[in-house]
Amino acid sequence: MSQDTPSTVYIVKDNGKRCFAPPCDHYDLFRADQPDVKLQSIHELDLSAIAGDDTTRGELAQRAFSADGLKLEGTLAQRLKAGPGGDAVVLRATRVVG
């Protein structure tokens, strides 16, 4: 991964987009202090620092499907050559907020 951005609180929402060649940008990212302004789309959520098992990570990721989304503090990073579609933007979560 390349250099991370500073840690920020984000709201992550699944945008319903799916693709055939990863990485797929199927999450929309919003700043928690501006929840109506989409910042960008991202490809992956890295929840490994806050959830030790697959079940917990899956439960957290499911919250991104809700109307309120999943509120996380974390940093954005880039994973180079993530798949045939190119590089991936990854939100590396450090804590669940709220």
PDB file of C-alpha atoms in Angstrom:
ATOM      1  CA  MET A   1       0.000   0.000   0.000  1.00  0.00           C
ATOM      2  CA  SER A   2       1.110   3.516  -0.603  1.00  0.00           C
ATOM      3  CA  GLN A   3       1.234   6.315   1.944  1.00  0.00           C
ATOM      4  CA  ASP A   4      -1.906   6.725   4.041  1.00  0.00           C
ATOM      5  CA  THR A   5      -3.952   9.893   4.451  1.00  0.00           C
ATOM      6  CA  PRO A   6      -4.455  11.382   7.945  1.00  0.00           C
ATOM      7  CA  SER A   7      -7.017   9.595  10.114  1.00  0.00           C
ATOM      8  CA  THR A   8     -10.552  10.936   9.621  1.00  0.00           C
ATOM      9  CA  VAL A   9     -14.066   9.854  10.604  1.00  0.00           C
ATOM     10  CA  TYR A  10     -15.985   8.618   7.565  1.00  0.00           C
ATOM     11  CA  ILE A  11     -19.402   7.207   6.770  1.00  0.00           C
ATOM     12  CA  VAL A  12     -19.234   4.275   4.360  1.00  0.00           C
ATOM     13  CA  LYS A  13     -22.265   3.232   2.303  1.00  0.00           C
ATOM     14  CA  ASP A  14     -22.611   0.432  -0.208  1.00  0.00           C
ATOM     15  CA  ASN A  15     -23.539   2.010  -3.549  1.00  0.00           C
ATOM     16  CA  GLY A  16     -24.904  -1.161  -5.156  1.00  0.00           C
ATOM     17  CA  LYS A  17     -22.280  -1.156  -7.889  1.00  0.00           C
ATOM     18  CA  ARG A  18     -20.778  -4.527  -8.795  1.00  0.00           C
ATOM     19  CA  CYS A  19     -18.220  -5.414 -11.439  1.00  0.00           C
ATOM     20  CA  PHE A  20     -16.565  -8.327 -13.189  1.00  0.00           C
ATOM     21  CA  ALA A  21     -12.919  -7.286 -12.921  1.00  0.00           C
ATOM     22  CA  PRO A  22     -11.706  -6.288  -9.459  1.00  0.00           C
ATOM     23  CA  PRO A  23     -11.161  -3.887  -7.896  1.00  0.00           C
ATOM     24  CA  CYS A  24     -14.748  -2.680  -7.844  1.00  0.00           C
ATOM     25  CA  ASP A  25     -15.596   0.698  -6.305  1.00  0.00           C
ATOM     26  CA  HIS A  26     -18.767  -0.414  -4.559  1.00  0.00           C
ATOM     27  CA  TYR A  27     -18.553   1.813  -1.478  1.00  0.00           C
ATOM     28  CA  ASP A  28     -19.272   5.537  -1.347  1.00  0.00           C
ATOM     29  CA  LEU A  29     -17.382   7.565   1.216  1.00  0.00           C
ATOM     30  CA  PHE A  30     -18.673  10.595   3.126  1.00  0.00           C
ATOM     31  CA  ARG A  31     -17.046  12.680   5.865  1.00  0.00           C
ATOM     32  CA  ALA A  32     -18.953  12.314   9.127  1.00  0.00           C
ATOM     33  CA  ASP A  33     -19.203  16.099   9.487  1.00  0.00           C
ATOM     34  CA  GLN A  34     -20.686  16.404   5.957  1.00  0.00           C
ATOM     35  CA  PRO A  35     -22.843  13.272   5.561  1.00  0.00           C
ATOM     36  CA  ASP A  36     -24.678  14.585   2.483  1.00  0.00           C
ATOM     37  CA  VAL A  37     -21.540  15.293   0.443  1.00  0.00           C
ATOM     38  CA  LYS A  38     -19.979  12.276  -1.253  1.00  0.00           C
ATOM     39  CA  LEU A  39     -16.181  12.462  -1.175  1.00  0.00           C
ATOM     40  CA  GLN A  40     -15.420   9.584  -3.485  1.00  0.00           C
ATOM     41  CA  SER A  41     -16.001   5.916  -4.153  1.00  0.00           C
ATOM     42  CA  ILE A  42     -13.636   3.343  -2.670  1.00  0.00           C
ATOM     43  CA  HIS A  43     -12.896  -0.269  -3.477  1.00  0.00           C
ATOM     44  CA  GLU A  44     -12.216  -1.975  -0.152  1.00  0.00           C
ATOM     45  CA  LEU A  45     -12.758  -1.794   3.598  1.00  0.00           C
ATOM     46  CA  ASP A  46      -9.905  -3.116   5.718  1.00  0.00           C
ATOM     47  CA  LEU A  47     -11.509  -3.949   9.048  1.00  0.00           C
ATOM     48  CA  SER A  48      -8.711  -6.198  10.322  1.00  0.00           C
ATOM     49  CA  ALA A  49      -7.473  -3.692  12.939  1.00  0.00           C
ATOM     50  CA  ILE A  50     -10.891  -3.483  14.619  1.00  0.00           C
ATOM     51  CA  ALA A  51     -12.399  -6.935  14.072  1.00  0.00           C
ATOM     52  CA  GLY A  52     -10.405 -10.082  14.685  1.00  0.00           C
ATOM     53  CA  ASP A  53     -12.659 -12.651  13.035  1.00  0.00           C
ATOM     54  CA  ASP A  54     -14.539 -13.021   9.773  1.00  0.00           C
ATOM     55  CA  THR A  55     -17.947 -13.036  11.479  1.00  0.00           C
ATOM     56  CA  THR A  56     -17.388  -9.683  13.183  1.00  0.00           C
ATOM     57  CA  ARG A  57     -15.912  -8.158  10.011  1.00  0.00           C
ATOM     58  CA  GLY A  58     -18.938  -9.410   8.062  1.00  0.00           C
ATOM     59  CA  GLU A  59     -21.366  -7.927  10.584  1.00  0.00           C
ATOM     60  CA  LEU A  60     -19.608  -4.561  10.413  1.00  0.00           C
ATOM     61  CA  ALA A  61     -19.523  -4.603   6.605  1.00  0.00           C
ATOM     62  CA  GLN A  62     -23.279  -5.314   6.544  1.00  0.00           C
ATOM     63  CA  ARG A  63     -23.864  -1.975   8.290  1.00  0.00           C
ATOM     64  CA  ALA A  64     -22.633  -0.268   5.101  1.00  0.00           C
ATOM     65  CA  PHE A  65     -25.899  -1.466   3.478  1.00  0.00           C
ATOM     66  CA  SER A  66     -28.041   0.494   5.967  1.00  0.00           C
ATOM     67  CA  ALA A  67     -29.425   3.960   5.255  1.00  0.00           C
ATOM     68  CA  ASP A  68     -27.098   5.463   7.877  1.00  0.00           C
ATOM     69  CA  GLY A  69     -24.070   3.520   6.674  1.00  0.00           C
ATOM     70  CA  LEU A  70     -21.072   2.432   8.744  1.00  0.00           C
ATOM     71  CA  LYS A  71     -19.223   5.172  10.633  1.00  0.00           C
ATOM     72  CA  LEU A  72     -15.498   4.498  10.927  1.00  0.00           C
ATOM     73  CA  GLU A  73     -12.331   6.335  11.793  1.00  0.00           C
ATOM     74  CA  GLY A  74      -9.480   5.422   9.509  1.00  0.00           C
ATOM     75  CA  THR A  75      -7.078   6.305   6.759  1.00  0.00           C
ATOM     76  CA  LEU A  76      -7.248   5.997   2.994  1.00  0.00           C
ATOM     77  CA  ALA A  77      -4.528   4.112   1.210  1.00  0.00           C
ATOM     78  CA  GLN A  78      -3.915   2.770  -2.274  1.00  0.00           C
ATOM     79  CA  ARG A  79      -3.263  -0.893  -3.037  1.00  0.00           C
ATOM     80  CA  LEU A  80      -1.363  -1.067  -6.301  1.00  0.00           C
ATOM     81  CA  LYS A  81      -2.317  -3.625  -8.963  1.00  0.00           C
ATOM     82  CA  ALA A  82      -5.282  -4.892  -6.945  1.00  0.00           C
ATOM     83  CA  GLY A  83      -6.706  -6.716  -9.941  1.00  0.00           C
ATOM     84  CA  PRO A  84      -7.292  -6.517 -13.666  1.00  0.00           C
ATOM     85  CA  GLY A  85      -9.157  -3.233 -13.139  1.00  0.00           C
ATOM     86  CA  GLY A  86      -6.059  -1.564 -11.676  1.00  0.00           C
ATOM     87  CA  ASP A  87      -5.301  -0.045  -8.296  1.00  0.00           C
ATOM     88  CA  ALA A  88      -7.671  -0.029  -5.316  1.00  0.00           C
ATOM     89  CA  VAL A  89      -8.488   2.716  -2.822  1.00  0.00           C
ATOM     90  CA  VAL A  90      -8.768   1.125   0.623  1.00  0.00           C
ATOM     91  CA  LEU A  91     -10.208   2.540   3.849  1.00  0.00           C
ATOM     92  CA  ARG A  92      -8.104   1.104   6.665  1.00  0.00           C
ATOM     93  CA  ALA A  93     -10.392   1.361   9.696  1.00  0.00           C
ATOM     94  CA  THR A  94      -8.903   2.007  13.125  1.00  0.00           C
ATOM     95  CA  ARG A  95     -12.128   2.296  15.125  1.00  0.00           C
ATOM     96  CA  VAL A  96     -15.895   2.071  14.807  1.00  0.00           C
ATOM     97  CA  VAL A  97     -17.618   5.333  15.719  1.00  0.00           C
ATOM     98  CA  GLY A  98     -21.089   5.261  17.223  1.00  0.00           C
TER      99      GLY A  98
END
